[in-house]
Amino acid sequence: NAGVTQTPKFQVLKTGQSMTLQCAQDMNHNSMYWYRQDPGMGLRLIYYSASEGTTDKGEVPNGYNVSRLNKREFSLRLESAAPSQTSVYFCASSQYYSNQPQHFGDGTRLSIL
Amino acid sequence: DQQVKQNSPSLSVQEGRISILNCDYTNSMFDYFLWYKKYPAEGPTFLISISSIKDKNEDGRFTVFLNKSAKHLSLHIVPSQPGDSAVYFCAASPLLLSFGAGTTVTVRA
């Protein structure tokens, strides 16, 4: 049982390059999320999708776009990468978007030079 | 402004003793609280949760206490084991989760 799968695990980009982070879950969850984790700041929500067909901004959405491709897949796109976007990115899913434990993938470590 | 705060970045405890992790929150609308555990190079794993209608929830070695008047949450791990060495995040929500910055727990043999 894979749970939440993120690809790639590591990536190095140059400033200005674009990239899409992929996330898929096999738990038939309705809601999916993208977070970034920076030292000393915990996890901050970038975007979320409460259900298939909907997406909404989280706490730190600037510089990112998302696509809920279907119920299983939720991708995060950096259109023009900046060094401030160097971080560890986590995708998560939950059955519903309120008062539910979220299940996380193992993260994508992204460095932007 | 962080609504969920873990003021102790690290905690060292001897194997077999109790680990107590603390978390404070500012938003009185929070009604659901969780603890996550994270190993290096892995994603956070859900550990235990509590709703605001309770003041205690227990699952094996892990107990979460909620003091709503003080807006304070704590996680007790008894007895602590080497495999408990990890980063622990508390989180809270009315709807979406807000996370604390984490506490790194080291269990000494």
Short mmCIF file of C-alpha atoms in Angstrom, two decimals:
data_model
loop_
_atom_site.label_atom_id
_atom_site.label_comp_id
_atom_site.label_asym_id
_atom_site.label_seq_id
_atom_site.Cartn_x
_atom_site.Cartn_y
_atom_site.Cartn_z
CA ASN A 1 0.00 0.00 0.00
CA ALA A 2 1.89 3.08 -1.25
CA GLY A 3 -0.22 5.82 0.41
CA VAL A 4 1.01 9.17 -0.91
CA THR A 5 3.73 9.09 -3.56
CA GLN A 6 5.75 12.15 -4.55
CA THR A 7 8.09 12.52 -7.49
CA PRO A 8 10.85 13.46 -7.82
CA LYS A 9 12.55 13.01 -4.44
CA PHE A 10 15.31 15.51 -5.21
CA GLN A 11 15.73 18.27 -7.75
CA VAL A 12 18.15 21.10 -8.40
CA LEU A 13 16.99 23.99 -10.56
CA LYS A 14 18.45 27.22 -11.78
CA THR A 15 16.70 30.50 -11.07
CA GLY A 16 13.99 31.10 -13.65
CA GLN A 17 13.48 27.46 -14.60
CA SER A 18 10.07 25.86 -14.28
CA MET A 19 9.17 22.55 -12.74
CA THR A 20 6.16 20.45 -11.75
CA LEU A 21 6.11 18.34 -8.61
CA GLN A 22 3.86 15.31 -8.85
CA CYS A 23 1.74 13.74 -6.13
CA ALA A 24 -0.56 10.74 -6.21
CA GLN A 25 -2.54 9.00 -3.47
CA ASP A 26 -4.16 5.58 -3.54
CA MET A 27 -6.40 5.89 -0.47
CA ASN A 28 -9.43 7.28 -2.33
CA HIS A 29 -9.14 10.50 -0.33
CA ASN A 30 -11.15 13.53 -1.33
CA SER A 31 -8.79 16.25 -0.15
CA MET A 32 -5.18 16.92 -1.05
CA TYR A 33 -2.59 19.50 0.07
CA TRP A 34 0.81 20.93 -0.73
CA TYR A 35 3.08 22.18 2.06
CA ARG A 36 6.57 23.52 2.27
CA GLN A 37 8.86 22.96 5.24
CA ASP A 38 11.60 25.43 6.04
CA PRO A 39 13.99 25.34 9.02
CA GLY A 40 12.37 26.62 12.22
CA MET A 41 9.00 27.25 10.55
CA GLY A 42 7.13 23.97 10.57
CA LEU A 43 4.91 23.15 7.61
CA ARG A 44 3.15 25.94 5.75
CA LEU A 45 0.23 25.32 3.43
CA ILE A 46 0.76 26.42 -0.17
CA TYR A 47 -2.45 25.22 -1.87
CA TYR A 48 -5.11 22.66 -1.18
CA SER A 49 -7.89 20.87 -2.99
CA ALA A 50 -10.87 20.13 -0.77
CA SER A 51 -12.39 17.87 -3.41
CA GLU A 52 -11.83 16.87 -7.02
CA GLY A 53 -12.36 19.89 -9.26
CA THR A 54 -11.58 22.54 -6.63
CA THR A 55 -8.36 24.25 -5.57
CA ASP A 56 -7.73 27.06 -3.09
CA LYS A 57 -4.83 29.13 -1.85
CA GLY A 58 -3.21 28.41 1.45
CA GLU A 59 -0.89 30.52 3.55
CA VAL A 60 1.99 30.92 1.05
CA PRO A 61 0.66 30.56 -2.53
CA ASN A 62 2.75 33.20 -4.33
CA GLY A 63 4.96 31.78 -7.08
CA TYR A 64 3.05 28.48 -7.30
CA ASN A 65 0.19 26.98 -9.25
CA VAL A 66 -1.61 23.69 -8.76
CA SER A 67 -3.72 21.27 -10.74
CA ARG A 68 -6.05 18.64 -9.36
CA LEU A 69 -5.77 16.30 -12.31
CA ASN A 70 -8.23 13.73 -10.96
CA LYS A 71 -9.15 12.33 -7.56
CA ARG A 72 -5.75 10.65 -7.19
CA GLU A 73 -3.35 13.29 -8.47
CA PHE A 74 -2.47 16.83 -7.36
CA SER A 75 0.49 18.60 -8.94
CA LEU A 76 2.40 21.72 -7.88
CA ARG A 77 4.07 23.93 -10.49
CA LEU A 78 6.79 26.51 -10.10
CA GLU A 79 6.61 28.70 -13.20
CA SER A 80 9.81 30.68 -12.61
CA ALA A 81 11.82 29.27 -9.74
CA ALA A 82 13.46 31.62 -7.24
CA PRO A 83 16.07 30.85 -4.55
CA SER A 84 13.44 31.64 -1.87
CA GLN A 85 11.56 28.55 -3.06
CA THR A 86 14.38 26.27 -1.95
CA SER A 87 12.60 24.02 0.51
CA VAL A 88 11.25 20.56 1.20
CA TYR A 89 7.81 20.12 -0.32
CA PHE A 90 5.28 17.69 1.12
CA CYS A 91 2.07 16.49 -0.42
CA ALA A 92 -0.68 15.18 1.86
CA SER A 93 -4.18 13.79 1.58
CA SER A 94 -7.16 13.24 3.86
CA GLN A 95 -10.63 11.76 3.56
CA TYR A 96 -12.20 15.21 4.08
CA TYR A 97 -10.61 18.59 4.53
CA SER A 98 -11.71 19.40 8.05
CA ASN A 99 -10.80 17.73 11.34
CA GLN A 100 -9.11 14.77 9.72
CA PRO A 101 -5.58 13.40 10.02
CA GLN A 102 -3.60 14.04 6.89
CA HIS A 103 -1.33 11.40 5.37
CA PHE A 104 1.96 12.68 3.98
CA GLY A 105 4.32 11.65 1.24
CA ASP A 106 8.07 11.51 1.85
CA GLY A 107 8.74 14.91 0.32
CA THR A 108 10.61 16.51 -2.56
CA ARG A 109 13.85 18.28 -1.69
CA LEU A 110 14.17 21.21 -4.05
CA SER A 111 17.22 23.45 -4.37
CA ILE A 112 17.18 26.54 -6.55
CA LEU A 113 20.53 28.08 -7.41
CA ASP B 1 2.02 35.21 12.90
CA GLN B 2 2.34 31.62 14.11
CA GLN B 3 -0.87 30.44 15.73
CA VAL B 4 0.68 27.21 17.00
CA LYS B 5 3.93 27.41 18.93
CA GLN B 6 6.31 24.77 20.16
CA ASN B 7 8.70 26.73 22.33
CA SER B 8 11.19 23.93 22.96
CA PRO B 9 13.20 23.18 19.81
CA SER B 10 14.74 20.09 21.39
CA LEU B 11 14.33 17.58 24.21
CA SER B 12 16.73 14.92 25.44
CA VAL B 13 15.43 12.08 27.60
CA GLN B 14 16.79 8.83 28.94
CA GLU B 15 15.35 5.59 27.64
CA GLY B 16 12.52 4.37 29.86
CA ARG B 17 11.69 7.83 31.23
CA ILE B 18 8.80 10.09 30.30
CA SER B 19 9.00 12.56 27.41
CA ILE B 20 6.73 15.60 27.68
CA LEU B 21 6.29 17.80 24.64
CA ASN B 22 4.40 21.08 24.86
CA CYS B 23 2.44 23.16 22.41
CA ASP B 24 0.58 26.48 22.79
CA TYR B 25 -1.99 27.98 20.46
CA THR B 26 -3.57 31.38 20.11
CA ASN B 27 -6.69 30.81 18.00
CA SER B 28 -9.72 30.07 20.18
CA MET B 29 -11.50 28.65 17.10
CA PHE B 30 -9.17 25.62 17.03
CA ASP B 31 -11.21 22.54 17.93
CA TYR B 32 -9.11 19.63 16.69
CA PHE B 33 -5.51 18.94 17.62
CA LEU B 34 -2.98 16.44 16.35
CA TRP B 35 0.57 15.28 16.90
CA TYR B 36 2.80 14.08 14.10
CA LYS B 37 6.14 12.32 14.24
CA LYS B 38 8.80 12.78 11.56
CA TYR B 39 11.97 10.84 10.86
CA PRO B 40 14.72 12.34 8.64
CA ALA B 41 14.05 12.05 4.91
CA GLU B 42 10.48 10.86 5.54
CA GLY B 43 7.12 12.58 5.66
CA PRO B 44 5.30 13.32 8.93
CA THR B 45 3.30 10.40 10.30
CA PHE B 46 0.08 10.92 12.24
CA LEU B 47 0.48 9.90 15.88
CA ILE B 48 -2.56 10.90 17.94
CA SER B 49 -5.36 13.46 17.95
CA ILE B 50 -7.85 15.03 20.33
CA SER B 51 -10.99 17.06 19.82
CA SER B 52 -11.88 20.05 21.95
CA ILE B 53 -14.70 18.17 23.69
CA LYS B 54 -12.11 16.01 25.47
CA ASP B 55 -9.21 16.84 27.73
CA LYS B 56 -7.27 13.59 27.35
CA ASN B 57 -6.74 10.92 24.74
CA GLU B 58 -4.56 7.86 25.15
CA ASP B 59 -3.11 5.40 22.63
CA GLY B 60 -0.63 2.93 24.04
CA ARG B 61 2.47 4.80 25.21
CA PHE B 62 1.18 8.12 23.89
CA THR B 63 -1.21 10.43 25.75
CA VAL B 64 -2.31 13.87 24.63
CA PHE B 65 -3.67 16.38 27.14
CA LEU B 66 -5.66 19.47 26.21
CA ASN B 67 -6.12 22.49 28.48
CA LYS B 68 -8.52 24.74 26.60
CA SER B 69 -8.52 27.56 29.14
CA ALA B 70 -4.72 27.81 28.89
CA LYS B 71 -4.72 27.09 25.13
CA HIS B 72 -2.13 24.44 25.81
CA LEU B 73 -1.56 20.95 24.44
CA SER B 74 0.95 18.36 25.60
CA LEU B 75 2.09 14.93 24.47
CA HIS B 76 3.39 12.39 26.99
CA ILE B 77 5.41 9.40 25.84
CA VAL B 78 5.85 6.73 28.51
CA PRO B 79 8.20 4.91 28.52
CA SER B 80 10.45 6.58 25.96
CA GLN B 81 12.22 4.24 23.53
CA PRO B 82 15.13 4.79 21.13
CA GLY B 83 12.74 4.58 18.16
CA ASP B 84 10.93 7.63 19.53
CA SER B 85 13.90 9.82 18.53
CA ALA B 86 12.33 12.05 15.89
CA VAL B 87 10.87 15.49 15.29
CA TYR B 88 7.38 15.96 16.71
CA PHE B 89 4.96 18.49 15.30
CA CYS B 90 1.75 19.62 16.90
CA ALA B 91 -1.03 20.87 14.65
CA ALA B 92 -4.43 22.43 15.18
CA SER B 93 -7.45 23.29 13.10
CA PRO B 94 -10.89 24.63 12.84
CA LEU B 95 -10.71 23.39 9.21
CA LEU B 96 -7.19 23.46 7.73
CA LEU B 97 -4.16 22.48 9.82
CA SER B 98 -1.73 24.97 11.33
CA PHE B 99 1.57 23.41 12.39
CA GLY B 100 4.08 24.26 15.06
CA ALA B 101 7.79 24.45 14.24
CA GLY B 102 8.56 21.07 15.80
CA THR B 103 10.49 19.63 18.74
CA THR B 104 13.41 17.28 18.15
CA VAL B 105 13.36 14.45 20.68
CA THR B 106 16.51 12.44 21.38
CA VAL B 107 16.16 9.32 23.51
CA ARG B 108 19.47 8.38 25.17
CA ALA B 109 20.30 4.75 25.92
#
